[in-house]
Amino acid sequence: VLILACLLAALLFLFSIASPGPHFWALFLIPILVVFLWGRPRDVYLAAALGCAFVAAGCWFGDIRTPVALLIDCGLPLLVLSAAAWQLAGFRQQGAQMSRHTQELQAGFNARTAELQASEEKLAKIFRANPGGIAILRQADGHVLEANDALLAVLCLTRDQLVGRSPDDLGVITPVGSAALRATVEGPGFVHGMDVQITNAAGDVVDLLLSVEQLDIGGEPCYLVLVLDIGERKQTEYHMRVLLLELAHRSKNLLAVI
């Protein structure tokens, strides 16, 4: 681009020599603009210096007889060309700095986005693989936004049957129980390790250990619900109590015989 600009400046100089005019020096702004638009920023100064040299040569070979005419016809054009080159080069440097800054911001944004995506993928894997049931409910209406496979297995429901509906609508919990649970959560803002009973879609009563936390998702208040099926544990505890009672009864009978 610089070479083309130099050739253009030389052609303009020859044209000005062949057809001299009072403002021929303004033509040398064209090579400067060419370099500004398509060349390197520092080449703008070289194009301006070449233009100034041609203007000085034109003044040297021209018919300038007074100092005032020399100042007007030579000094002023040189000042204008130099100022134009300085301004245009400054614009290019500012543009380059802004471009680098934009690229750095974009790179930082892309890195942050990649980190967030990786974090979301990790959380999604934890959410899906957790052996306990997990669900996210919207506080406004209690509708289920997402649930993992463990919870679907406990409730004997498919994802399509559960997501977008509330436990009240599904009959999993009674409206009275739901209202009491909501009041319990809204007090301290959480529930940890509460024993509850629900009725799943198969009609079975299921004993659960329930924990609830409040959180915001996209600015929308939600509940994070975690449940653990403790039916087997309760059955084991029941059998242990029965066994202990039986042992106590037999011990009393044995003591009575003795």
Short mmCIF file of N, CA, C and O in Angstrom, two decimals, residues 104-167:
data_model
loop_
_atom_site.label_atom_id
_atom_site.label_comp_id
_atom_site.label_asym_id
_atom_site.label_seq_id
_atom_site.Cartn_x
_atom_site.Cartn_y
_atom_site.Cartn_z
N GLU A 104 -9.53 -8.26 23.83
CA GLU A 104 -9.26 -8.73 25.20
C GLU A 104 -10.57 -8.95 25.96
O GLU A 104 -10.72 -9.95 26.67
N LEU A 105 -11.50 -8.00 25.81
CA LEU A 105 -12.79 -8.17 26.47
C LEU A 105 -13.52 -9.40 25.95
O LEU A 105 -14.12 -10.16 26.72
N GLN A 106 -13.48 -9.60 24.63
CA GLN A 106 -14.14 -10.75 24.05
C GLN A 106 -13.50 -12.05 24.51
O GLN A 106 -14.19 -13.03 24.80
N ALA A 107 -12.16 -12.04 24.59
CA ALA A 107 -11.46 -13.24 25.06
C ALA A 107 -11.83 -13.53 26.52
O ALA A 107 -12.07 -14.68 26.90
N GLY A 108 -11.87 -12.47 27.36
CA GLY A 108 -12.27 -12.66 28.75
C GLY A 108 -13.70 -13.14 28.87
O GLY A 108 -14.02 -14.01 29.69
N PHE A 109 -14.58 -12.58 28.02
CA PHE A 109 -15.98 -13.00 28.04
C PHE A 109 -16.11 -14.46 27.62
O PHE A 109 -16.85 -15.23 28.23
N ASN A 110 -15.37 -14.85 26.57
CA ASN A 110 -15.43 -16.23 26.11
C ASN A 110 -14.89 -17.19 27.18
O ASN A 110 -15.45 -18.28 27.38
N ALA A 111 -13.79 -16.77 27.85
CA ALA A 111 -13.24 -17.63 28.91
C ALA A 111 -14.23 -17.77 30.06
O ALA A 111 -14.43 -18.88 30.59
N ARG A 112 -14.86 -16.65 30.44
CA ARG A 112 -15.84 -16.70 31.53
C ARG A 112 -17.04 -17.55 31.13
O ARG A 112 -17.57 -18.33 31.95
N THR A 113 -17.47 -17.41 29.88
CA THR A 113 -18.60 -18.21 29.40
C THR A 113 -18.26 -19.69 29.42
O THR A 113 -19.08 -20.53 29.82
N ALA A 114 -17.03 -20.02 29.01
CA ALA A 114 -16.61 -21.42 29.03
C ALA A 114 -16.58 -21.96 30.46
O ALA A 114 -16.98 -23.10 30.71
N GLU A 115 -16.10 -21.13 31.40
CA GLU A 115 -16.07 -21.56 32.80
C GLU A 115 -17.48 -21.80 33.33
O GLU A 115 -17.74 -22.78 34.04
N LEU A 116 -18.40 -20.88 32.99
CA LEU A 116 -19.78 -21.04 33.45
C LEU A 116 -20.42 -22.28 32.85
O LEU A 116 -21.15 -23.02 33.53
N GLN A 117 -20.15 -22.52 31.56
CA GLN A 117 -20.70 -23.71 30.92
C GLN A 117 -20.15 -24.98 31.57
O GLN A 117 -20.89 -25.95 31.79
N ALA A 118 -18.84 -24.96 31.87
CA ALA A 118 -18.25 -26.13 32.54
C ALA A 118 -18.86 -26.34 33.92
O ALA A 118 -19.15 -27.48 34.32
N SER A 119 -19.08 -25.23 34.65
CA SER A 119 -19.70 -25.34 35.97
C SER A 119 -21.12 -25.86 35.87
O SER A 119 -21.55 -26.70 36.67
N GLU A 120 -21.86 -25.35 34.88
CA GLU A 120 -23.23 -25.82 34.69
C GLU A 120 -23.27 -27.30 34.34
O GLU A 120 -24.14 -28.05 34.81
N GLU A 121 -22.33 -27.75 33.51
CA GLU A 121 -22.28 -29.16 33.16
C GLU A 121 -21.97 -30.02 34.39
O GLU A 121 -22.56 -31.09 34.57
N LYS A 122 -21.04 -29.55 35.23
CA LYS A 122 -20.72 -30.30 36.45
C LYS A 122 -21.94 -30.38 37.37
O LYS A 122 -22.26 -31.44 37.91
N LEU A 123 -22.62 -29.24 37.55
CA LEU A 123 -23.80 -29.23 38.41
C LEU A 123 -24.90 -30.11 37.84
O LEU A 123 -25.62 -30.80 38.58
N ALA A 124 -25.04 -30.09 36.51
CA ALA A 124 -26.06 -30.93 35.88
C ALA A 124 -25.75 -32.41 36.09
O ALA A 124 -26.66 -33.21 36.35
N LYS A 125 -24.46 -32.80 36.00
CA LYS A 125 -24.09 -34.19 36.23
C LYS A 125 -24.37 -34.58 37.68
O LYS A 125 -24.87 -35.68 37.95
N ILE A 126 -24.01 -33.69 38.62
CA ILE A 126 -24.29 -33.96 40.03
C ILE A 126 -25.78 -34.08 40.26
O ILE A 126 -26.25 -34.96 41.00
N PHE A 127 -26.54 -33.20 39.63
CA PHE A 127 -28.00 -33.19 39.78
C PHE A 127 -28.59 -34.51 39.29
O PHE A 127 -29.42 -35.13 39.96
N ARG A 128 -28.13 -34.97 38.12
CA ARG A 128 -28.70 -36.18 37.53
C ARG A 128 -28.24 -37.44 38.27
O ARG A 128 -29.00 -38.39 38.43
N ALA A 129 -26.96 -37.46 38.70
CA ALA A 129 -26.40 -38.68 39.27
C ALA A 129 -26.67 -38.84 40.76
O ALA A 129 -26.40 -39.90 41.31
N ASN A 130 -27.20 -37.83 41.43
CA ASN A 130 -27.41 -37.91 42.86
C ASN A 130 -28.41 -39.03 43.18
O ASN A 130 -29.49 -39.09 42.58
N PRO A 131 -28.08 -39.92 44.13
CA PRO A 131 -29.01 -41.01 44.44
C PRO A 131 -30.27 -40.54 45.16
O PRO A 131 -31.28 -41.25 45.18
N GLY A 132 -30.21 -39.36 45.76
CA GLY A 132 -31.40 -38.80 46.39
C GLY A 132 -32.22 -38.02 45.39
O GLY A 132 -31.73 -37.55 44.37
N GLY A 133 -33.50 -37.89 45.67
CA GLY A 133 -34.37 -37.14 44.77
C GLY A 133 -34.15 -35.64 44.91
O GLY A 133 -34.06 -35.11 46.02
N ILE A 134 -34.05 -34.96 43.78
CA ILE A 134 -33.84 -33.51 43.77
C ILE A 134 -34.84 -32.89 42.80
O ILE A 134 -35.06 -33.40 41.70
N ALA A 135 -35.42 -31.78 43.22
CA ALA A 135 -36.34 -31.04 42.35
C ALA A 135 -36.17 -29.55 42.59
O ALA A 135 -35.76 -29.13 43.68
N ILE A 136 -36.48 -28.77 41.57
CA ILE A 136 -36.48 -27.31 41.67
C ILE A 136 -37.90 -26.86 41.41
O ILE A 136 -38.47 -27.14 40.35
N LEU A 137 -38.48 -26.17 42.38
CA LEU A 137 -39.86 -25.69 42.28
C LEU A 137 -39.88 -24.18 42.27
O LEU A 137 -39.11 -23.52 42.97
N ARG A 138 -40.79 -23.62 41.49
CA ARG A 138 -40.99 -22.17 41.47
C ARG A 138 -41.82 -21.78 42.68
O ARG A 138 -42.86 -22.37 42.95
N GLN A 139 -41.36 -20.76 43.41
CA GLN A 139 -42.07 -20.37 44.63
C GLN A 139 -43.44 -19.79 44.34
O GLN A 139 -44.36 -19.97 45.14
N ALA A 140 -43.59 -19.11 43.22
CA ALA A 140 -44.84 -18.41 42.94
C ALA A 140 -46.03 -19.36 42.87
O ALA A 140 -47.10 -19.08 43.45
N ASP A 141 -45.87 -20.49 42.18
CA ASP A 141 -47.00 -21.41 42.00
C ASP A 141 -46.68 -22.84 42.39
O ASP A 141 -47.55 -23.71 42.31
N GLY A 142 -45.45 -23.11 42.81
CA GLY A 142 -45.09 -24.46 43.22
C GLY A 142 -44.87 -25.43 42.08
O GLY A 142 -44.73 -26.63 42.32
N HIS A 143 -44.84 -24.95 40.85
CA HIS A 143 -44.63 -25.84 39.71
C HIS A 143 -43.18 -26.33 39.66
O HIS A 143 -42.25 -25.59 39.95
N VAL A 144 -43.04 -27.59 39.27
CA VAL A 144 -41.72 -28.20 39.18
C VAL A 144 -41.04 -27.74 37.90
O VAL A 144 -41.58 -27.89 36.81
N LEU A 145 -39.85 -27.18 38.04
CA LEU A 145 -39.07 -26.74 36.89
C LEU A 145 -38.13 -27.83 36.39
O LEU A 145 -37.89 -27.94 35.19
N GLU A 146 -37.59 -28.63 37.31
CA GLU A 146 -36.67 -29.70 36.92
C GLU A 146 -36.63 -30.73 38.04
O GLU A 146 -36.87 -30.42 39.21
N ALA A 147 -36.38 -31.97 37.67
CA ALA A 147 -36.30 -33.05 38.64
C ALA A 147 -35.33 -34.11 38.11
O ALA A 147 -35.20 -34.28 36.90
N ASN A 148 -34.67 -34.80 39.02
CA ASN A 148 -33.73 -35.84 38.58
C ASN A 148 -34.44 -37.20 38.54
O ASN A 148 -35.58 -37.37 39.00
N ASP A 149 -33.73 -38.20 38.03
CA ASP A 149 -34.32 -39.52 37.84
C ASP A 149 -34.67 -40.19 39.16
O ASP A 149 -35.64 -40.96 39.24
N ALA A 150 -33.87 -39.92 40.20
CA ALA A 150 -34.15 -40.55 41.50
C ALA A 150 -35.51 -40.12 42.04
O ALA A 150 -36.26 -40.94 42.59
N LEU A 151 -35.84 -38.84 41.88
CA LEU A 151 -37.15 -38.36 42.35
C LEU A 151 -38.27 -38.95 41.50
O LEU A 151 -39.34 -39.30 42.02
N LEU A 152 -38.05 -39.04 40.20
CA LEU A 152 -39.06 -39.63 39.33
C LEU A 152 -39.34 -41.08 39.73
O LEU A 152 -40.49 -41.53 39.70
N ALA A 153 -38.30 -41.80 40.12
CA ALA A 153 -38.48 -43.19 40.55
C ALA A 153 -39.28 -43.25 41.85
O ALA A 153 -40.13 -44.13 42.01
N VAL A 154 -39.04 -42.34 42.78
CA VAL A 154 -39.77 -42.33 44.04
C VAL A 154 -41.25 -42.03 43.80
O VAL A 154 -42.14 -42.66 44.40
N LEU A 155 -41.52 -41.08 42.91
CA LEU A 155 -42.90 -40.66 42.66
C LEU A 155 -43.61 -41.53 41.65
O LEU A 155 -44.82 -41.38 41.46
N CYS A 156 -42.86 -42.42 40.97
CA CYS A 156 -43.43 -43.28 39.92
C CYS A 156 -44.06 -42.44 38.81
O CYS A 156 -45.17 -42.70 38.34
N LEU A 157 -43.34 -41.39 38.40
CA LEU A 157 -43.80 -40.49 37.35
C LEU A 157 -42.72 -40.34 36.30
O LEU A 157 -41.55 -40.59 36.55
N THR A 158 -43.15 -39.93 35.10
CA THR A 158 -42.19 -39.58 34.06
C THR A 158 -41.89 -38.09 34.16
O THR A 158 -42.60 -37.34 34.83
N ARG A 159 -40.85 -37.68 33.48
CA ARG A 159 -40.48 -36.27 33.52
C ARG A 159 -41.59 -35.39 32.95
O ARG A 159 -41.88 -34.31 33.48
N ASP A 160 -42.19 -35.82 31.86
CA ASP A 160 -43.27 -35.03 31.25
C ASP A 160 -44.47 -34.91 32.18
O ASP A 160 -45.17 -33.89 32.16
N GLN A 161 -44.72 -35.95 32.98
CA GLN A 161 -45.84 -35.89 33.91
C GLN A 161 -45.58 -34.95 35.08
O GLN A 161 -46.52 -34.38 35.64
N LEU A 162 -44.30 -34.78 35.45
CA LEU A 162 -43.97 -34.00 36.65
C LEU A 162 -43.64 -32.56 36.34
O LEU A 162 -44.16 -31.64 37.01
N VAL A 163 -42.77 -32.33 35.36
CA VAL A 163 -42.30 -30.97 35.09
C VAL A 163 -43.46 -30.11 34.58
O VAL A 163 -44.22 -30.52 33.71
N GLY A 164 -43.56 -28.91 35.16
CA GLY A 164 -44.62 -27.99 34.76
C GLY A 164 -45.87 -28.11 35.61
O GLY A 164 -46.83 -27.37 35.39
N ARG A 165 -45.88 -29.03 36.58
CA ARG A 165 -47.03 -29.20 37.46
C ARG A 165 -46.56 -29.13 38.90
O ARG A 165 -45.37 -29.26 39.20
N SER A 166 -47.50 -28.93 39.80
CA SER A 166 -47.16 -28.84 41.22
C SER A 166 -47.48 -30.16 41.91
O SER A 166 -48.30 -30.94 41.42
N PRO A 167 -46.84 -30.46 43.04
CA PRO A 167 -47.17 -31.69 43.78
C PRO A 167 -48.64 -31.75 44.19
O PRO A 167 -49.21 -32.84 44.26
#
